[in-house]
Amino acid sequence: MTATVTMRQIAERAGVSIGTVSNVINETAIVRPKLRERVIEAIRSMGYQPSALAQGLRRNRTNMLGMVIPDITNPFFPGVVRGVEDVAYKRSFRVILCNADNDPSKEASYVRELRSYHIAGLLIIPAAGADIAGHLRAYASASVPVVCIDRVPDGWKGDAVLVANAEGAYLATRHLIQMGHTRLAVITGPLKLTNAAERLKGFTRALNEARIEIGPEFVQEARFDTESGYQAALRLLRMLPRPTAIFACNDLMAFGVLQAARELSLRCPEDLSIAGFDSLEFTKFTDPSLTSVYQPGYQLGATAARLLLQRVDGMRFAAKKVLLPTELQKRNSVGPPNAIVPEGVGRIKVRERSDLARRKQQV
Ligand code: RIB
């Protein structure tokens, strides 16, 4: 019923002209309070729903925000979207969600297309390898604000809300080292992504601090998904000597490592310690539960949406880079290494390892 009510019918019911109805709905002119009340009463009683699209076209801006995410099947991203949506909803904005499937060309066409919807602003978690910064700058020149979340594309100097990736990775790696591990491997995300590169930096920093050297084969690049984490873990665990601990730079890849370890009859954490990144809800339910670096997905989204809406409201300030903290959450997938490593293997400074083991015993 609501869809078929027209302005003409409202005008007839209220006993005013269509122009007066339009002025009330679109706030295009001041209408005498008595007439205004009659129009509003008619709108209410007839259940009239104005077309948001038509209104948006008239104002050259809708109450819609565009959001492009790289992978809707990754359980980390819905939390981010939820944060965006909650903030947007409270301000009567609606979110058009696009899933790029980690495909740069799909991402670029979504970003281009969203402009034709006259969105008020755009939020984007860029996909791997995407050369999207140019498209985003085109938004800026059209005065449509953009905020990047979680990762920034090359050459992006605008607003971004990120987490302390390097710090989180450093904490996880230091924890593995404090447990006595020296043969540590890392499975990174796609290193073109800023967050994947930052996490590798954090891992390396912890190793450097403890003067632990690992061979390049202990650094495996994967795709932030379970399958590539599983394949990378198989490669690592078939090496001789194999690592006693693996830091997977997101939880999905850590789940792949758990699966590979199970298939190779390696016990976790007795034969292999595993740490992840994200600390998804599921990490409590794996066997063993997964030690992981928590990053506040919901807050990432909510903070980015608030920043975007400040821009939409016309606030002017220098480009902001907001950095949210990460936190290591210790569960049961990390323990001390099982076997004593023979001197000289795996390009590890064994002396350093013994120092650590001694220190641990003293604790
Ligand atoms: O799990 C997906 C990963 O990619 C997360 O760690 C998040 O930071 C995203 O960039």
mmCIF file of N, CA and C in Angstrom, residues 243-326:
data_model
loop_
_atom_site.group_PDB
_atom_site.id
_atom_site.type_symbol
_atom_site.label_atom_id
_atom_site.label_comp_id
_atom_site.label_asym_id
_atom_site.label_seq_id
_atom_site.Cartn_x
_atom_site.Cartn_y
_atom_site.Cartn_z
ATOM 1 N N PRO A 243 60.257 -26.445 11.617
ATOM 2 C CA PRO A 243 60.077 -25.461 12.701
ATOM 3 C C PRO A 243 59.344 -26.084 13.891
ATOM 4 N N THR A 244 59.631 -25.553 15.061
ATOM 5 C CA THR A 244 58.884 -26.022 16.241
ATOM 6 C C THR A 244 57.729 -25.065 16.553
ATOM 7 N N ALA A 245 57.718 -23.929 15.891
ATOM 8 C CA ALA A 245 56.620 -22.977 16.104
ATOM 9 C C ALA A 245 56.334 -22.248 14.797
ATOM 10 N N ILE A 246 55.051 -22.028 14.559
ATOM 11 C CA ILE A 246 54.656 -21.271 13.360
ATOM 12 C C ILE A 246 53.760 -20.122 13.782
ATOM 13 N N PHE A 247 54.122 -18.931 13.313
ATOM 14 C CA PHE A 247 53.238 -17.781 13.494
ATOM 15 C C PHE A 247 52.515 -17.562 12.166
ATOM 16 N N ALA A 248 51.217 -17.801 12.182
ATOM 17 C CA ALA A 248 50.404 -17.593 10.972
ATOM 18 C C ALA A 248 49.787 -16.201 11.079
ATOM 19 N N CYS A 249 49.931 -15.407 10.038
ATOM 20 C CA CYS A 249 49.556 -13.989 10.160
ATOM 21 C C CYS A 249 48.062 -13.708 10.055
ATOM 22 N N ASN A 250 47.222 -14.737 9.997
ATOM 23 C CA ASN A 250 45.809 -14.563 10.356
ATOM 24 C C ASN A 250 45.260 -15.924 10.809
ATOM 25 N N ASP A 251 44.084 -15.895 11.419
ATOM 26 C CA ASP A 251 43.559 -17.118 12.022
ATOM 27 C C ASP A 251 43.182 -18.174 10.981
ATOM 28 N N LEU A 252 42.652 -17.718 9.843
ATOM 29 C CA LEU A 252 42.265 -18.720 8.837
ATOM 30 C C LEU A 252 43.483 -19.548 8.443
ATOM 31 N N MET A 253 44.620 -18.900 8.253
ATOM 32 C CA MET A 253 45.832 -19.645 7.890
ATOM 33 C C MET A 253 46.276 -20.514 9.064
ATOM 34 N N ALA A 254 46.074 -20.024 10.295
ATOM 35 C CA ALA A 254 46.438 -20.833 11.471
ATOM 36 C C ALA A 254 45.571 -22.105 11.523
ATOM 37 N N PHE A 255 44.287 -21.980 11.130
ATOM 38 C CA PHE A 255 43.443 -23.177 11.093
ATOM 39 C C PHE A 255 44.005 -24.175 10.077
ATOM 40 N N GLY A 256 44.509 -23.658 8.958
ATOM 41 C CA GLY A 256 45.141 -24.517 7.950
ATOM 42 C C GLY A 256 46.380 -25.203 8.519
ATOM 43 N N VAL A 257 47.131 -24.490 9.365
ATOM 44 C CA VAL A 257 48.328 -25.084 9.983
ATOM 45 C C VAL A 257 47.903 -26.211 10.930
ATOM 46 N N LEU A 258 46.850 -25.964 11.709
ATOM 47 C CA LEU A 258 46.355 -27.000 12.630
ATOM 48 C C LEU A 258 45.991 -28.273 11.858
ATOM 49 N N GLN A 259 45.331 -28.063 10.730
ATOM 50 C CA GLN A 259 44.913 -29.214 9.925
ATOM 51 C C GLN A 259 46.133 -29.967 9.386
ATOM 52 N N ALA A 260 47.125 -29.234 8.872
ATOM 53 C CA ALA A 260 48.335 -29.871 8.333
ATOM 54 C C ALA A 260 49.043 -30.654 9.440
ATOM 55 N N ALA A 261 49.123 -30.063 10.641
ATOM 56 C CA ALA A 261 49.807 -30.736 11.757
ATOM 57 C C ALA A 261 49.076 -32.041 12.095
ATOM 58 N N ARG A 262 47.757 -31.960 12.142
ATOM 59 C CA ARG A 262 46.958 -33.167 12.449
ATOM 60 C C ARG A 262 47.242 -34.244 11.431
ATOM 61 N N GLU A 263 47.241 -33.866 10.151
ATOM 62 C CA GLU A 263 47.452 -34.868 9.091
ATOM 63 C C GLU A 263 48.843 -35.495 9.179
ATOM 64 N N LEU A 264 49.808 -34.716 9.678
ATOM 65 C CA LEU A 264 51.170 -35.256 9.787
ATOM 66 C C LEU A 264 51.409 -35.869 11.174
ATOM 67 N N SER A 265 50.340 -36.056 11.917
ATOM 68 C CA SER A 265 50.390 -36.635 13.271
ATOM 69 C C SER A 265 51.309 -35.857 14.205
ATOM 70 N N LEU A 266 51.340 -34.562 14.032
ATOM 71 C CA LEU A 266 52.111 -33.731 14.963
ATOM 72 C C LEU A 266 51.142 -33.175 16.001
ATOM 73 N N ARG A 267 51.521 -33.267 17.252
ATOM 74 C CA ARG A 267 50.639 -32.765 18.309
ATOM 75 C C ARG A 267 50.891 -31.277 18.531
ATOM 76 N N CYS A 268 49.816 -30.578 18.790
ATOM 77 C CA CYS A 268 49.922 -29.137 19.079
ATOM 78 C C CYS A 268 49.506 -28.939 20.531
ATOM 79 N N PRO A 269 50.292 -28.367 21.406
ATOM 80 C CA PRO A 269 51.550 -27.671 21.127
ATOM 81 C C PRO A 269 52.809 -28.539 21.352
ATOM 82 N N GLU A 270 52.653 -29.824 21.715
ATOM 83 C CA GLU A 270 53.856 -30.605 22.094
ATOM 84 C C GLU A 270 54.892 -30.637 20.966
ATOM 85 N N ASP A 271 54.431 -30.917 19.723
ATOM 86 C CA ASP A 271 55.378 -31.000 18.607
ATOM 87 C C ASP A 271 55.457 -29.703 17.810
ATOM 88 N N LEU A 272 54.396 -28.936 17.882
ATOM 89 C CA LEU A 272 54.355 -27.702 17.095
ATOM 90 C C LEU A 272 53.492 -26.668 17.805
ATOM 91 N N SER A 273 54.059 -25.515 18.063
ATOM 92 C CA SER A 273 53.262 -24.399 18.611
ATOM 93 C C SER A 273 52.754 -23.555 17.460
ATOM 94 N N ILE A 274 51.521 -23.056 17.635
ATOM 95 C CA ILE A 274 50.915 -22.257 16.556
ATOM 96 C C ILE A 274 50.295 -20.996 17.160
ATOM 97 N N ALA A 275 50.575 -19.872 16.539
ATOM 98 C CA ALA A 275 49.897 -18.624 16.944
ATOM 99 C C ALA A 275 49.293 -17.982 15.705
ATOM 100 N N GLY A 276 48.154 -17.355 15.887
ATOM 101 C CA GLY A 276 47.471 -16.715 14.757
ATOM 102 C C GLY A 276 47.333 -15.216 14.968
ATOM 103 N N PHE A 277 46.510 -14.593 14.148
ATOM 104 C CA PHE A 277 46.281 -13.146 14.223
ATOM 105 C C PHE A 277 44.834 -12.902 13.835
ATOM 106 N N ASP A 278 44.129 -12.146 14.610
ATOM 107 C CA ASP A 278 42.709 -11.764 14.453
ATOM 108 C C ASP A 278 41.952 -12.103 15.740
ATOM 109 N N SER A 279 42.259 -13.311 16.308
ATOM 110 C CA SER A 279 41.541 -13.818 17.474
ATOM 111 C C SER A 279 40.030 -13.849 17.214
ATOM 112 N N LEU A 280 39.680 -14.555 16.174
ATOM 113 C CA LEU A 280 38.266 -14.744 15.843
ATOM 114 C C LEU A 280 37.582 -15.519 16.955
ATOM 115 N N GLU A 281 36.277 -15.404 17.016
ATOM 116 C CA GLU A 281 35.474 -16.137 18.001
ATOM 117 C C GLU A 281 35.798 -17.645 17.974
ATOM 118 N N PHE A 282 36.008 -18.181 16.752
ATOM 119 C CA PHE A 282 36.226 -19.628 16.603
ATOM 120 C C PHE A 282 37.503 -20.124 17.274
ATOM 121 N N THR A 283 38.444 -19.223 17.561
ATOM 122 C CA THR A 283 39.726 -19.667 18.106
ATOM 123 C C THR A 283 39.545 -20.363 19.456
ATOM 124 N N LYS A 284 38.418 -20.071 20.134
ATOM 125 C CA LYS A 284 38.160 -20.728 21.424
ATOM 126 C C LYS A 284 37.724 -22.173 21.218
ATOM 127 N N PHE A 285 37.240 -22.480 20.040
ATOM 128 C CA PHE A 285 36.612 -23.790 19.835
ATOM 129 C C PHE A 285 37.490 -24.773 19.081
ATOM 130 N N THR A 286 38.672 -24.337 18.604
ATOM 131 C CA THR A 286 39.547 -25.299 17.933
ATOM 132 C C THR A 286 40.186 -26.181 18.996
ATOM 133 N N ASP A 287 40.793 -27.272 18.586
ATOM 134 C CA ASP A 287 41.425 -28.177 19.536
ATOM 135 C C ASP A 287 42.899 -28.343 19.171
ATOM 136 N N PRO A 288 43.824 -27.735 19.909
ATOM 137 C CA PRO A 288 43.617 -26.897 21.088
ATOM 138 C C PRO A 288 43.123 -25.502 20.683
ATOM 139 N N SER A 289 42.632 -24.769 21.685
ATOM 140 C CA SER A 289 42.224 -23.394 21.396
ATOM 141 C C SER A 289 43.455 -22.607 20.941
ATOM 142 N N LEU A 290 43.227 -21.612 20.089
ATOM 143 C CA LEU A 290 44.346 -20.966 19.397
ATOM 144 C C LEU A 290 44.806 -19.665 20.059
ATOM 145 N N THR A 291 46.084 -19.613 20.371
ATOM 146 C CA THR A 291 46.686 -18.340 20.809
ATOM 147 C C THR A 291 46.707 -17.409 19.604
ATOM 148 N N SER A 292 46.250 -16.190 19.807
ATOM 149 C CA SER A 292 46.130 -15.317 18.638
ATOM 150 C C SER A 292 46.194 -13.848 19.056
ATOM 151 N N VAL A 293 46.541 -13.007 18.103
ATOM 152 C CA VAL A 293 46.590 -11.558 18.358
ATOM 153 C C VAL A 293 45.203 -10.986 18.055
ATOM 154 N N TYR A 294 44.608 -10.395 19.078
ATOM 155 C CA TYR A 294 43.276 -9.812 18.888
ATOM 156 C C TYR A 294 43.390 -8.468 18.193
ATOM 157 N N GLN A 295 42.569 -8.289 17.168
ATOM 158 C CA GLN A 295 42.435 -6.939 16.609
ATOM 159 C C GLN A 295 40.947 -6.599 16.616
ATOM 160 N N PRO A 296 40.620 -5.348 16.980
ATOM 161 C CA PRO A 296 39.223 -4.974 17.199
ATOM 162 C C PRO A 296 38.482 -4.672 15.901
ATOM 163 N N GLY A 297 37.982 -5.729 15.260
ATOM 164 C CA GLY A 297 37.316 -5.584 13.958
ATOM 165 C C GLY A 297 36.131 -4.627 14.018
ATOM 166 N N TYR A 298 35.271 -4.811 15.040
ATOM 167 C CA TYR A 298 34.080 -3.968 15.156
ATOM 168 C C TYR A 298 34.486 -2.496 15.301
ATOM 169 N N GLN A 299 35.486 -2.257 16.168
ATOM 170 C CA GLN A 299 35.944 -0.878 16.398
ATOM 171 C C GLN A 299 36.549 -0.265 15.134
ATOM 172 N N LEU A 300 37.239 -1.127 14.356
ATOM 173 C CA LEU A 300 37.805 -0.633 13.084
ATOM 174 C C LEU A 300 36.691 -0.036 12.231
ATOM 175 N N GLY A 301 35.607 -0.816 12.097
ATOM 176 C CA GLY A 301 34.493 -0.389 11.260
ATOM 177 C C GLY A 301 33.798 0.831 11.836
ATOM 178 N N ALA A 302 33.521 0.781 13.160
ATOM 179 C CA ALA A 302 32.779 1.887 13.785
ATOM 180 C C ALA A 302 33.584 3.181 13.712
ATOM 181 N N THR A 303 34.881 3.084 13.982
ATOM 182 C CA THR A 303 35.736 4.280 13.968
ATOM 183 C C THR A 303 35.803 4.869 12.559
ATOM 184 N N ALA A 304 35.939 3.966 11.575
ATOM 185 C CA ALA A 304 36.026 4.438 10.187
ATOM 186 C C ALA A 304 34.718 5.117 9.776
ATOM 187 N N ALA A 305 33.589 4.545 10.187
ATOM 188 C CA ALA A 305 32.299 5.137 9.806
ATOM 189 C C ALA A 305 32.129 6.505 10.464
ATOM 190 N N ARG A 306 32.544 6.623 11.723
ATOM 191 C CA ARG A 306 32.430 7.926 12.407
ATOM 192 C C ARG A 306 33.285 8.980 11.695
ATOM 193 N N LEU A 307 34.501 8.563 11.324
ATOM 194 C CA LEU A 307 35.403 9.491 10.626
ATOM 195 C C LEU A 307 34.797 9.908 9.284
ATOM 196 N N LEU A 308 34.262 8.918 8.574
ATOM 197 C CA LEU A 308 33.664 9.222 7.270
ATOM 198 C C LEU A 308 32.495 10.209 7.430
ATOM 199 N N LEU A 309 31.665 9.982 8.452
ATOM 200 C CA LEU A 309 30.491 10.849 8.616
ATOM 201 C C LEU A 309 30.879 12.266 9.039
ATOM 202 N N GLN A 310 32.013 12.385 9.733
ATOM 203 C CA GLN A 310 32.511 13.744 10.031
ATOM 204 C C GLN A 310 32.823 14.467 8.720
ATOM 205 N N ARG A 311 33.445 13.732 7.805
ATOM 206 C CA ARG A 311 33.753 14.327 6.486
ATOM 207 C C ARG A 311 32.463 14.636 5.740
ATOM 208 N N VAL A 312 31.508 13.691 5.795
ATOM 209 C CA VAL A 312 30.227 13.900 5.105
ATOM 210 C C VAL A 312 29.547 15.161 5.651
ATOM 211 N N ASP A 313 29.685 15.366 6.968
ATOM 212 C CA ASP A 313 29.089 16.549 7.603
ATOM 213 C C ASP A 313 29.842 17.833 7.249
ATOM 214 N N GLY A 314 30.928 17.692 6.505
ATOM 215 C CA GLY A 314 31.653 18.880 6.048
ATOM 216 C C GLY A 314 32.792 19.308 6.952
ATOM 217 N N MET A 315 33.152 18.479 7.958
ATOM 218 C CA MET A 315 34.265 18.883 8.835
ATOM 219 C C MET A 315 35.574 18.815 8.055
ATOM 220 N N ARG A 316 36.404 19.814 8.261
ATOM 221 C CA ARG A 316 37.679 19.873 7.534
ATOM 222 C C ARG A 316 38.840 19.717 8.505
ATOM 223 N N PHE A 317 39.699 18.762 8.262
ATOM 224 C CA PHE A 317 40.933 18.599 9.044
ATOM 225 C C PHE A 317 41.902 17.795 8.182
ATOM 226 N N ALA A 318 43.185 17.816 8.571
ATOM 227 C CA ALA A 318 44.202 17.098 7.792
ATOM 228 C C ALA A 318 43.899 15.604 7.787
ATOM 229 N N ALA A 319 44.371 14.905 6.745
ATOM 230 C CA ALA A 319 44.109 13.458 6.626
ATOM 231 C C ALA A 319 44.502 12.759 7.925
ATOM 232 N N LYS A 320 43.621 11.846 8.366
ATOM 233 C CA LYS A 320 43.856 11.194 9.655
ATOM 234 C C LYS A 320 44.245 9.742 9.450
ATOM 235 N N LYS A 321 45.251 9.291 10.213
ATOM 236 C CA LYS A 321 45.552 7.858 10.237
ATOM 237 C C LYS A 321 45.337 7.398 11.670
ATOM 238 N N VAL A 322 44.257 6.676 11.897
ATOM 239 C CA VAL A 322 43.939 6.222 13.256
ATOM 240 C C VAL A 322 44.506 4.815 13.418
ATOM 241 N N LEU A 323 45.213 4.583 14.524
ATOM 242 C CA LEU A 323 45.815 3.273 14.762
ATOM 243 C C LEU A 323 45.205 2.671 16.031
ATOM 244 N N LEU A 324 44.483 1.570 15.907
ATOM 245 C CA LEU A 324 43.874 0.935 17.076
ATOM 246 C C LEU A 324 44.816 -0.146 17.618
ATOM 247 N N PRO A 325 44.790 -0.364 18.940
ATOM 248 C CA PRO A 325 45.746 -1.315 19.516
ATOM 249 C C PRO A 325 45.380 -2.778 19.243
ATOM 250 N N THR A 326 46.394 -3.632 19.286
ATOM 251 C CA THR A 326 46.183 -5.085 19.197
ATOM 252 C C THR A 326 46.611 -5.689 20.528
#
